[in-house]
Amino acid sequence: MHPFDRAIALEPLGQSRFAGHTSADYQNMVGPFGGITAAVLLNAVMQHPDRLGEPTSMTVNFAGPVPDGPFEILARPVRTNRSTQHWLLEQWVQENGQPAIATTATVLTAVRRPTWSATDCPAPLLGGPGPDQAPTIITHFTPWLRQYTLVPLEGDMPSEWDGRENAESLSRFWVRKTTPRTLDFCALAAVCDIFYPRTWLRRAHQVPAGTVSMTMYFHAGAQDIAQAGDDYLLAQARGQEYRNNFSDQSGLLWRTDGLMLASTHQMLYYKQ
């Protein structure tokens, strides 16, 4: 089994409940990589027998730590309309021997129909340097980063943490799974969290930081996502505001042919 599929594997328990287990392959500095938590929550919706349509948006709130070991997910469709469905999700863990909620999420699924389409955010750099024309960054300071191959184009992580502030927080890079795997909704949800904190780039100072809330918008259906195959995606991130221990940042993800697959917006906590 692919490491990603092993990490998001769930066992149905009935009554909209699923059992899962954290994966050593996707460990972060503290607890699991947020993207894998989002992916396993979305997988509960994808496996639910009552699901209508495909994911359109998802918001994940990281309420508390996810300890190594088993967990349960409660995934409930709270309202179903003709073409949309609204979900509430909870991830339950054991905390000091007691059950506790570690993560909550909402998901909107929908039956989407062909209409007029356009973009105000065309993919940059198409026709420019491809992923095979730039050096690959190998970052091993957390296990989950080994699961991705990153090819930086602009705004790479600071090579020296010297505290010299940068005027810009823009990053662009190519990204794909280190072990090839065809892209799907769950994998796309995970890669939406691929961007390191913009505070690190702006300050060149690696303060403790982490995402507390993340929203993903899926702009493509299953077929368009699958057509990305196991190829690279073009990823871009930029911060907006940094104030009083919290900052936000936005990200965009395109296929190599320029089709936008997803956008994301995050709120992060950081220490002084």
PDB file of C-alpha atoms in Angstrom:
ATOM      1  CA  MET A   1       0.000   0.000   0.000  1.00  0.00           C
ATOM      2  CA  HIS A   2       1.222   3.500  -0.813  1.00  0.00           C
ATOM      3  CA  PRO A   3       2.358   5.391   2.325  1.00  0.00           C
ATOM      4  CA  PHE A   4      -0.354   7.996   1.740  1.00  0.00           C
ATOM      5  CA  ASP A   5      -3.127   5.416   1.434  1.00  0.00           C
ATOM      6  CA  ARG A   6      -1.845   3.676   4.545  1.00  0.00           C
ATOM      7  CA  ALA A   7      -1.914   6.993   6.430  1.00  0.00           C
ATOM      8  CA  ILE A   8      -5.526   7.833   5.515  1.00  0.00           C
ATOM      9  CA  ALA A   9      -6.906   4.283   5.779  1.00  0.00           C
ATOM     10  CA  LEU A  10     -10.162   4.053   7.732  1.00  0.00           C
ATOM     11  CA  GLU A  11     -12.252   1.207   9.064  1.00  0.00           C
ATOM     12  CA  PRO A  12     -16.024   1.826   9.030  1.00  0.00           C
ATOM     13  CA  LEU A  13     -17.549   1.345  12.473  1.00  0.00           C
ATOM     14  CA  GLY A  14     -21.145   2.094  11.544  1.00  0.00           C
ATOM     15  CA  GLN A  15     -23.336   5.059  12.532  1.00  0.00           C
ATOM     16  CA  SER A  16     -21.099   7.502  10.563  1.00  0.00           C
ATOM     17  CA  ARG A  17     -18.025   6.522  12.613  1.00  0.00           C
ATOM     18  CA  PHE A  18     -14.624   5.462  11.284  1.00  0.00           C
ATOM     19  CA  ALA A  19     -11.444   4.219  12.983  1.00  0.00           C
ATOM     20  CA  GLY A  20      -7.961   5.258  11.908  1.00  0.00           C
ATOM     21  CA  HIS A  21      -4.377   5.379  13.152  1.00  0.00           C
ATOM     22  CA  THR A  22      -1.645   7.999  12.889  1.00  0.00           C
ATOM     23  CA  SER A  23       1.259   7.310  10.518  1.00  0.00           C
ATOM     24  CA  ALA A  24       4.959   7.663  11.295  1.00  0.00           C
ATOM     25  CA  ASP A  25       5.498   8.604   7.630  1.00  0.00           C
ATOM     26  CA  TYR A  26       3.542  11.832   8.114  1.00  0.00           C
ATOM     27  CA  GLN A  27       4.772  12.995  11.508  1.00  0.00           C
ATOM     28  CA  ASN A  28       5.458  16.701  11.910  1.00  0.00           C
ATOM     29  CA  MET A  29       7.501  18.384  14.626  1.00  0.00           C
ATOM     30  CA  VAL A  30       4.514  17.975  16.978  1.00  0.00           C
ATOM     31  CA  GLY A  31       1.856  15.461  15.977  1.00  0.00           C
ATOM     32  CA  PRO A  32       0.851  14.616  12.410  1.00  0.00           C
ATOM     33  CA  PHE A  33       1.280  16.862   9.367  1.00  0.00           C
ATOM     34  CA  GLY A  34      -1.872  18.987   9.168  1.00  0.00           C
ATOM     35  CA  GLY A  35      -2.388  18.034   5.545  1.00  0.00           C
ATOM     36  CA  ILE A  36      -2.651  14.339   6.385  1.00  0.00           C
ATOM     37  CA  THR A  37      -5.199  15.132   9.097  1.00  0.00           C
ATOM     38  CA  ALA A  38      -7.273  17.043   6.539  1.00  0.00           C
ATOM     39  CA  ALA A  39      -6.924  14.158   4.086  1.00  0.00           C
ATOM     40  CA  VAL A  40      -8.062  11.479   6.519  1.00  0.00           C
ATOM     41  CA  LEU A  41     -11.072  13.570   7.555  1.00  0.00           C
ATOM     42  CA  LEU A  42     -12.004  14.070   3.917  1.00  0.00           C
ATOM     43  CA  ASN A  43     -11.569  10.355   3.323  1.00  0.00           C
ATOM     44  CA  ALA A  44     -14.331   9.709   5.860  1.00  0.00           C
ATOM     45  CA  VAL A  45     -16.673  11.785   3.698  1.00  0.00           C
ATOM     46  CA  MET A  46     -15.474  10.091   0.511  1.00  0.00           C
ATOM     47  CA  GLN A  47     -16.179   6.650   2.013  1.00  0.00           C
ATOM     48  CA  HIS A  48     -19.535   7.546   3.558  1.00  0.00           C
ATOM     49  CA  PRO A  49     -22.412   5.692   1.848  1.00  0.00           C
ATOM     50  CA  ASP A  50     -24.662   8.770   2.020  1.00  0.00           C
ATOM     51  CA  ARG A  51     -22.315  11.155   0.208  1.00  0.00           C
ATOM     52  CA  LEU A  52     -23.809  13.336  -2.532  1.00  0.00           C
ATOM     53  CA  GLY A  53     -21.517  14.802  -5.187  1.00  0.00           C
ATOM     54  CA  GLU A  54     -17.860  15.729  -4.835  1.00  0.00           C
ATOM     55  CA  PRO A  55     -15.951  17.966  -2.403  1.00  0.00           C
ATOM     56  CA  THR A  56     -16.217  21.674  -3.164  1.00  0.00           C
ATOM     57  CA  SER A  57     -14.860  23.215   0.035  1.00  0.00           C
ATOM     58  CA  MET A  58     -13.461  22.093   3.377  1.00  0.00           C
ATOM     59  CA  THR A  59     -12.521  23.915   6.571  1.00  0.00           C
ATOM     60  CA  VAL A  60     -10.375  22.179   9.186  1.00  0.00           C
ATOM     61  CA  ASN A  61      -9.879  23.559  12.709  1.00  0.00           C
ATOM     62  CA  PHE A  62      -6.959  22.075  14.622  1.00  0.00           C
ATOM     63  CA  ALA A  63      -8.374  22.275  18.137  1.00  0.00           C
ATOM     64  CA  GLY A  64      -5.819  20.182  19.997  1.00  0.00           C
ATOM     65  CA  PRO A  65      -2.930  17.727  19.644  1.00  0.00           C
ATOM     66  CA  VAL A  66      -3.336  14.417  17.854  1.00  0.00           C
ATOM     67  CA  PRO A  67      -1.241  11.887  19.800  1.00  0.00           C
ATOM     68  CA  ASP A  68       0.383   8.901  18.137  1.00  0.00           C
ATOM     69  CA  GLY A  69      -2.020   6.006  17.993  1.00  0.00           C
ATOM     70  CA  PRO A  70      -5.644   5.261  17.153  1.00  0.00           C
ATOM     71  CA  PHE A  71      -8.384   7.804  16.637  1.00  0.00           C
ATOM     72  CA  GLU A  72     -12.024   7.870  15.566  1.00  0.00           C
ATOM     73  CA  ILE A  73     -13.801  10.152  13.104  1.00  0.00           C
ATOM     74  CA  LEU A  74     -17.468  11.051  13.231  1.00  0.00           C
ATOM     75  CA  ALA A  75     -18.655  12.253   9.802  1.00  0.00           C
ATOM     76  CA  ARG A  76     -22.286  13.389   9.620  1.00  0.00           C
ATOM     77  CA  PRO A  77     -24.218  14.873   6.715  1.00  0.00           C
ATOM     78  CA  VAL A  78     -26.286  17.507   8.525  1.00  0.00           C
ATOM     79  CA  ARG A  79     -28.227  18.776   5.501  1.00  0.00           C
ATOM     80  CA  THR A  80     -28.746  17.407   2.003  1.00  0.00           C
ATOM     81  CA  ASN A  81     -30.322  19.506  -0.744  1.00  0.00           C
ATOM     82  CA  ARG A  82     -30.916  18.685  -4.405  1.00  0.00           C
ATOM     83  CA  SER A  83     -27.314  19.317  -5.429  1.00  0.00           C
ATOM     84  CA  THR A  84     -25.404  20.219  -2.230  1.00  0.00           C
ATOM     85  CA  GLN A  85     -24.627  18.450   0.998  1.00  0.00           C
ATOM     86  CA  HIS A  86     -23.204  19.867   4.240  1.00  0.00           C
ATOM     87  CA  TRP A  87     -21.041  17.805   6.587  1.00  0.00           C
ATOM     88  CA  LEU A  88     -19.773  18.100  10.148  1.00  0.00           C
ATOM     89  CA  LEU A  89     -16.732  16.072  11.187  1.00  0.00           C
ATOM     90  CA  GLU A  90     -14.998  15.413  14.506  1.00  0.00           C
ATOM     91  CA  GLN A  91     -11.728  13.607  15.170  1.00  0.00           C
ATOM     92  CA  TRP A  92     -11.683  11.958  18.597  1.00  0.00           C
ATOM     93  CA  VAL A  93      -8.497  10.896  20.415  1.00  0.00           C
ATOM     94  CA  GLN A  94      -7.485   9.756  23.882  1.00  0.00           C
ATOM     95  CA  GLU A  95      -6.126  12.596  26.000  1.00  0.00           C
ATOM     96  CA  ASN A  96      -4.948  11.750  29.521  1.00  0.00           C
ATOM     97  CA  GLY A  97      -6.995   8.593  29.322  1.00  0.00           C
ATOM     98  CA  GLN A  98     -10.168  10.449  28.362  1.00  0.00           C
ATOM     99  CA  PRO A  99     -11.847  10.897  24.948  1.00  0.00           C
ATOM    100  CA  ALA A 100     -11.306  14.380  23.523  1.00  0.00           C
ATOM    101  CA  ILE A 101     -11.900  16.203  20.254  1.00  0.00           C
ATOM    102  CA  ALA A 102      -8.630  17.036  18.516  1.00  0.00           C
ATOM    103  CA  THR A 103      -9.918  18.325  15.176  1.00  0.00           C
ATOM    104  CA  THR A 104     -13.192  19.557  13.750  1.00  0.00           C
ATOM    105  CA  ALA A 105     -14.119  20.169  10.123  1.00  0.00           C
ATOM    106  CA  THR A 106     -16.920  21.135   7.785  1.00  0.00           C
ATOM    107  CA  VAL A 107     -17.179  19.913   4.206  1.00  0.00           C
ATOM    108  CA  LEU A 108     -19.423  20.984   1.348  1.00  0.00           C
ATOM    109  CA  THR A 109     -20.012  18.419  -1.376  1.00  0.00           C
ATOM    110  CA  ALA A 110     -21.962  19.224  -4.505  1.00  0.00           C
ATOM    111  CA  VAL A 111     -23.123  17.928  -7.856  1.00  0.00           C
ATOM    112  CA  ARG A 112     -21.468  20.442 -10.171  1.00  0.00           C
ATOM    113  CA  ARG A 113     -22.703  21.070 -13.701  1.00  0.00           C
ATOM    114  CA  PRO A 114     -20.898  22.528 -16.747  1.00  0.00           C
ATOM    115  CA  THR A 115     -21.261  26.320 -16.989  1.00  0.00           C
ATOM    116  CA  TRP A 116     -19.315  29.327 -18.230  1.00  0.00           C
ATOM    117  CA  SER A 117     -15.841  29.243 -16.688  1.00  0.00           C
ATOM    118  CA  ALA A 118     -12.903  31.664 -16.444  1.00  0.00           C
ATOM    119  CA  THR A 119      -9.963  32.497 -14.192  1.00  0.00           C
ATOM    120  CA  ASP A 120      -8.580  35.674 -12.673  1.00  0.00           C
ATOM    121  CA  CYS A 121      -5.479  33.804 -11.451  1.00  0.00           C
ATOM    122  CA  PRO A 122      -3.668  32.308 -14.451  1.00  0.00           C
ATOM    123  CA  ALA A 123      -0.793  30.015 -13.623  1.00  0.00           C
ATOM    124  CA  PRO A 124       2.531  31.877 -13.592  1.00  0.00           C
ATOM    125  CA  LEU A 125       5.716  30.610 -15.214  1.00  0.00           C
ATOM    126  CA  LEU A 126       4.080  28.274 -17.718  1.00  0.00           C
ATOM    127  CA  GLY A 127       6.545  27.961 -20.549  1.00  0.00           C
ATOM    128  CA  GLY A 128       9.287  28.925 -18.073  1.00  0.00           C
ATOM    129  CA  PRO A 129      11.527  26.672 -15.992  1.00  0.00           C
ATOM    130  CA  GLY A 130      10.032  23.225 -15.531  1.00  0.00           C
ATOM    131  CA  PRO A 131      10.585  20.893 -12.589  1.00  0.00           C
ATOM    132  CA  ASP A 132      13.429  19.135 -14.420  1.00  0.00           C
ATOM    133  CA  GLN A 133      15.266  22.410 -15.010  1.00  0.00           C
ATOM    134  CA  ALA A 134      15.849  23.407 -11.402  1.00  0.00           C
ATOM    135  CA  PRO A 135      17.505  21.729  -8.418  1.00  0.00           C
ATOM    136  CA  THR A 136      15.335  19.662  -6.111  1.00  0.00           C
ATOM    137  CA  ILE A 137      15.289  20.637  -2.457  1.00  0.00           C
ATOM    138  CA  ILE A 138      15.700  17.769  -0.024  1.00  0.00           C
ATOM    139  CA  THR A 139      14.372  18.692   3.404  1.00  0.00           C
ATOM    140  CA  HIS A 140      14.416  16.101   6.151  1.00  0.00           C
ATOM    141  CA  PHE A 141      13.785  18.083   9.338  1.00  0.00           C
ATOM    142  CA  THR A 142      10.326  16.496   9.611  1.00  0.00           C
ATOM    143  CA  PRO A 143       9.342  12.991   8.405  1.00  0.00           C
ATOM    144  CA  TRP A 144       6.343  14.095   6.334  1.00  0.00           C
ATOM    145  CA  LEU A 145       8.524  16.237   4.045  1.00  0.00           C
ATOM    146  CA  ARG A 146      10.205  13.052   2.817  1.00  0.00           C
ATOM    147  CA  GLN A 147       6.865  12.177   1.220  1.00  0.00           C
ATOM    148  CA  TYR A 148       7.120  15.142  -1.190  1.00  0.00           C
ATOM    149  CA  THR A 149       9.607  16.252  -3.817  1.00  0.00           C
ATOM    150  CA  LEU A 150       9.928  20.042  -3.932  1.00  0.00           C
ATOM    151  CA  VAL A 151      11.552  22.071  -6.712  1.00  0.00           C
ATOM    152  CA  PRO A 152      11.838  25.709  -5.567  1.00  0.00           C
ATOM    153  CA  LEU A 153      11.428  28.501  -8.086  1.00  0.00           C
ATOM    154  CA  GLU A 154      11.080  31.596  -5.913  1.00  0.00           C
ATOM    155  CA  GLY A 155      10.916  32.397  -2.221  1.00  0.00           C
ATOM    156  CA  ASP A 156      12.695  29.304  -0.926  1.00  0.00           C
ATOM    157  CA  MET A 157      12.989  28.726   2.807  1.00  0.00           C
ATOM    158  CA  PRO A 158      15.814  30.888   4.261  1.00  0.00           C
ATOM    159  CA  SER A 159      19.210  29.190   4.189  1.00  0.00           C
ATOM    160  CA  GLU A 160      20.288  31.187   7.248  1.00  0.00           C
ATOM    161  CA  TRP A 161      18.052  32.064  10.184  1.00  0.00           C
ATOM    162  CA  ASP A 162      19.705  35.442  10.720  1.00  0.00           C
ATOM    163  CA  GLY A 163      16.606  37.497  11.532  1.00  0.00           C
ATOM    164  CA  ARG A 164      16.942  39.750   8.492  1.00  0.00           C
ATOM    165  CA  GLU A 165      13.415  40.662   7.461  1.00  0.00           C
ATOM    166  CA  ASN A 166      12.328  40.182   3.842  1.00  0.00           C
ATOM    167  CA  ALA A 167       9.895  42.530   2.144  1.00  0.00           C
ATOM    168  CA  GLU A 168       8.040  39.738   0.310  1.00  0.00           C
ATOM    169  CA  SER A 169       6.481  36.442   1.400  1.00  0.00           C
ATOM    170  CA  LEU A 170       5.789  35.008  -2.068  1.00  0.00           C
ATOM    171  CA  SER A 171       6.925  31.429  -2.746  1.00  0.00           C
ATOM    172  CA  ARG A 172       6.562  29.346  -5.893  1.00  0.00           C
ATOM    173  CA  PHE A 173       7.676  25.762  -6.362  1.00  0.00           C
ATOM    174  CA  TRP A 174       6.869  22.475  -8.075  1.00  0.00           C
ATOM    175  CA  VAL A 175       5.648  19.662  -5.832  1.00  0.00           C
ATOM    176  CA  ARG A 176       4.687  16.022  -6.225  1.00  0.00           C
ATOM    177  CA  LYS A 177       4.699  12.790  -4.247  1.00  0.00           C
ATOM    178  CA  THR A 178       8.160  11.264  -3.792  1.00  0.00           C
ATOM    179  CA  THR A 179       6.596   7.842  -4.341  1.00  0.00           C
ATOM    180  CA  PRO A 180       4.384   8.249  -7.436  1.00  0.00           C
ATOM    181  CA  ARG A 181       0.629   8.209  -6.826  1.00  0.00           C
ATOM    182  CA  THR A 182      -2.257   9.488  -8.931  1.00  0.00           C
ATOM    183  CA  LEU A 183      -3.766  12.659  -7.519  1.00  0.00           C
ATOM    184  CA  ASP A 184      -7.263  12.576  -6.005  1.00  0.00           C
ATOM    185  CA  PHE A 185      -9.310  14.763  -3.654  1.00  0.00           C
ATOM    186  CA  CYS A 186      -7.648  13.462  -0.481  1.00  0.00           C
ATOM    187  CA  ALA A 187      -4.127  13.889  -1.877  1.00  0.00           C
ATOM    188  CA  LEU A 188      -5.034  17.375  -3.112  1.00  0.00           C
ATOM    189  CA  ALA A 189      -6.341  18.305   0.344  1.00  0.00           C
ATOM    190  CA  ALA A 190      -3.039  17.208   1.871  1.00  0.00           C
ATOM    191  CA  VAL A 191      -0.888  19.188  -0.550  1.00  0.00           C
ATOM    192  CA  CYS A 192      -2.939  22.316   0.231  1.00  0.00           C
ATOM    193  CA  ASP A 193      -0.959  22.374   3.506  1.00  0.00           C
ATOM    194  CA  ILE A 194       2.449  22.050   1.825  1.00  0.00           C
ATOM    195  CA  PHE A 195       3.359  25.714   2.420  1.00  0.00           C
ATOM    196  CA  TYR A 196       5.658  26.525   5.330  1.00  0.00           C
ATOM    197  CA  PRO A 197       4.729  29.519   7.569  1.00  0.00           C
ATOM    198  CA  ARG A 198       5.164  32.840   5.796  1.00  0.00           C
ATOM    199  CA  THR A 199       6.446  34.320   9.044  1.00  0.00           C
ATOM    200  CA  TRP A 200       9.611  32.250   8.580  1.00  0.00           C
ATOM    201  CA  LEU A 201      10.271  33.786   5.171  1.00  0.00           C
ATOM    202  CA  ARG A 202       9.409  37.351   6.155  1.00  0.00           C
ATOM    203  CA  ARG A 203      11.554  37.267   9.306  1.00  0.00           C
ATOM    204  CA  ALA A 204      14.218  34.650   8.538  1.00  0.00           C
ATOM    205  CA  HIS A 205      13.505  33.520  12.065  1.00  0.00           C
ATOM    206  CA  GLN A 206      12.185  29.992  12.690  1.00  0.00           C
ATOM    207  CA  VAL A 207       9.821  30.706  15.563  1.00  0.00           C
ATOM    208  CA  PRO A 208       7.322  28.039  16.679  1.00  0.00           C
ATOM    209  CA  ALA A 209       4.328  28.289  14.331  1.00  0.00           C
ATOM    210  CA  GLY A 210       1.455  26.135  13.200  1.00  0.00           C
ATOM    211  CA  THR A 211      -1.852  26.203  11.372  1.00  0.00           C
ATOM    212  CA  VAL A 212      -4.938  26.525  13.566  1.00  0.00           C
ATOM    213  CA  SER A 213      -7.561  26.812  10.805  1.00  0.00           C
ATOM    214  CA  MET A 214      -7.371  25.956   7.110  1.00  0.00           C
ATOM    215  CA  THR A 215      -9.961  26.275   4.346  1.00  0.00           C
ATOM    216  CA  MET A 216      -9.586  24.571   0.966  1.00  0.00           C
ATOM    217  CA  TYR A 217     -11.619  25.250  -2.166  1.00  0.00           C
ATOM    218  CA  PHE A 218     -11.643  22.548  -4.820  1.00  0.00           C
ATOM    219  CA  HIS A 219     -12.072  24.086  -8.278  1.00  0.00           C
ATOM    220  CA  ALA A 220     -11.901  20.855 -10.274  1.00  0.00           C
ATOM    221  CA  GLY A 221     -13.798  17.603 -10.338  1.00  0.00           C
ATOM    222  CA  ALA A 222     -12.447  14.102  -9.838  1.00  0.00           C
ATOM    223  CA  GLN A 223     -11.688  13.599 -13.536  1.00  0.00           C
ATOM    224  CA  ASP A 224      -9.707  16.846 -13.890  1.00  0.00           C
ATOM    225  CA  ILE A 225      -7.804  16.069 -10.696  1.00  0.00           C
ATOM    226  CA  ALA A 226      -7.004  12.519 -11.800  1.00  0.00           C
ATOM    227  CA  GLN A 227      -5.669  13.846 -15.121  1.00  0.00           C
ATOM    228  CA  ALA A 228      -2.807  15.388 -13.157  1.00  0.00           C
ATOM    229  CA  GLY A 229      -1.643  11.798 -12.637  1.00  0.00           C
ATOM    230  CA  ASP A 230       1.510  11.630 -10.545  1.00  0.00           C
ATOM    231  CA  ASP A 231       2.989  14.712 -12.220  1.00  0.00           C
ATOM    232  CA  TYR A 232       4.156  17.875 -10.495  1.00  0.00           C
ATOM    233  CA  LEU A 233       1.786  20.622  -9.377  1.00  0.00           C
ATOM    234  CA  LEU A 234       2.743  24.286  -9.456  1.00  0.00           C
ATOM    235  CA  ALA A 235       2.271  25.752  -5.968  1.00  0.00           C
ATOM    236  CA  GLN A 236       2.236  29.378  -4.883  1.00  0.00           C
ATOM    237  CA  ALA A 237       1.801  30.952  -1.441  1.00  0.00           C
ATOM    238  CA  ARG A 238       1.767  34.479  -0.054  1.00  0.00           C
ATOM    239  CA  GLY A 239       1.089  35.926   3.375  1.00  0.00           C
ATOM    240  CA  GLN A 240      -1.255  38.805   4.082  1.00  0.00           C
ATOM    241  CA  GLU A 241      -1.042  40.022   7.672  1.00  0.00           C
ATOM    242  CA  TYR A 242       1.070  39.268  10.756  1.00  0.00           C
ATOM    243  CA  ARG A 243      -0.159  40.615  14.071  1.00  0.00           C
ATOM    244  CA  ASN A 244      -0.420  39.661  17.737  1.00  0.00           C
ATOM    245  CA  ASN A 245       0.604  36.000  17.452  1.00  0.00           C
ATOM    246  CA  PHE A 246      -1.557  35.224  14.387  1.00  0.00           C
ATOM    247  CA  SER A 247      -0.975  35.480  10.647  1.00  0.00           C
ATOM    248  CA  ASP A 248      -2.763  34.354   7.521  1.00  0.00           C
ATOM    249  CA  GLN A 249      -1.549  33.054   4.173  1.00  0.00           C
ATOM    250  CA  SER A 250      -3.109  31.979   0.884  1.00  0.00           C
ATOM    251  CA  GLY A 251      -2.050  29.265  -1.536  1.00  0.00           C
ATOM    252  CA  LEU A 252      -2.859  28.243  -5.110  1.00  0.00           C
ATOM    253  CA  LEU A 253      -2.269  24.921  -6.884  1.00  0.00           C
ATOM    254  CA  TRP A 254      -2.251  24.387 -10.666  1.00  0.00           C
ATOM    255  CA  ARG A 255      -1.726  21.421 -12.951  1.00  0.00           C
ATOM    256  CA  THR A 256       1.243  21.619 -15.303  1.00  0.00           C
ATOM    257  CA  ASP A 257      -1.122  22.666 -18.119  1.00  0.00           C
ATOM    258  CA  GLY A 258      -2.313  25.679 -16.096  1.00  0.00           C
ATOM    259  CA  LEU A 259      -5.670  24.409 -14.797  1.00  0.00           C
ATOM    260  CA  MET A 260      -6.210  25.584 -11.216  1.00  0.00           C
ATOM    261  CA  LEU A 261      -7.147  22.652  -9.006  1.00  0.00           C
ATOM    262  CA  ALA A 262      -7.444  24.225  -5.566  1.00  0.00           C
ATOM    263  CA  SER A 263      -6.933  27.338  -3.493  1.00  0.00           C
ATOM    264  CA  THR A 264      -6.418  27.525   0.257  1.00  0.00           C
ATOM    265  CA  HIS A 265      -6.414  30.092   3.046  1.00  0.00           C
ATOM    266  CA  GLN A 266      -4.917  29.490   6.481  1.00  0.00           C
ATOM    267  CA  MET A 267      -4.713  31.152   9.858  1.00  0.00           C
ATOM    268  CA  LEU A 268      -1.517  30.352  11.759  1.00  0.00           C
ATOM    269  CA  TYR A 269      -0.385  30.882  15.325  1.00  0.00           C
ATOM    270  CA  TYR A 270       3.211  31.967  15.887  1.00  0.00           C
ATOM    271  CA  LYS A 271       5.317  32.934  18.877  1.00  0.00           C
ATOM    272  CA  GLN A 272       7.252  36.159  19.171  1.00  0.00           C
TER     273      GLN A 272
END
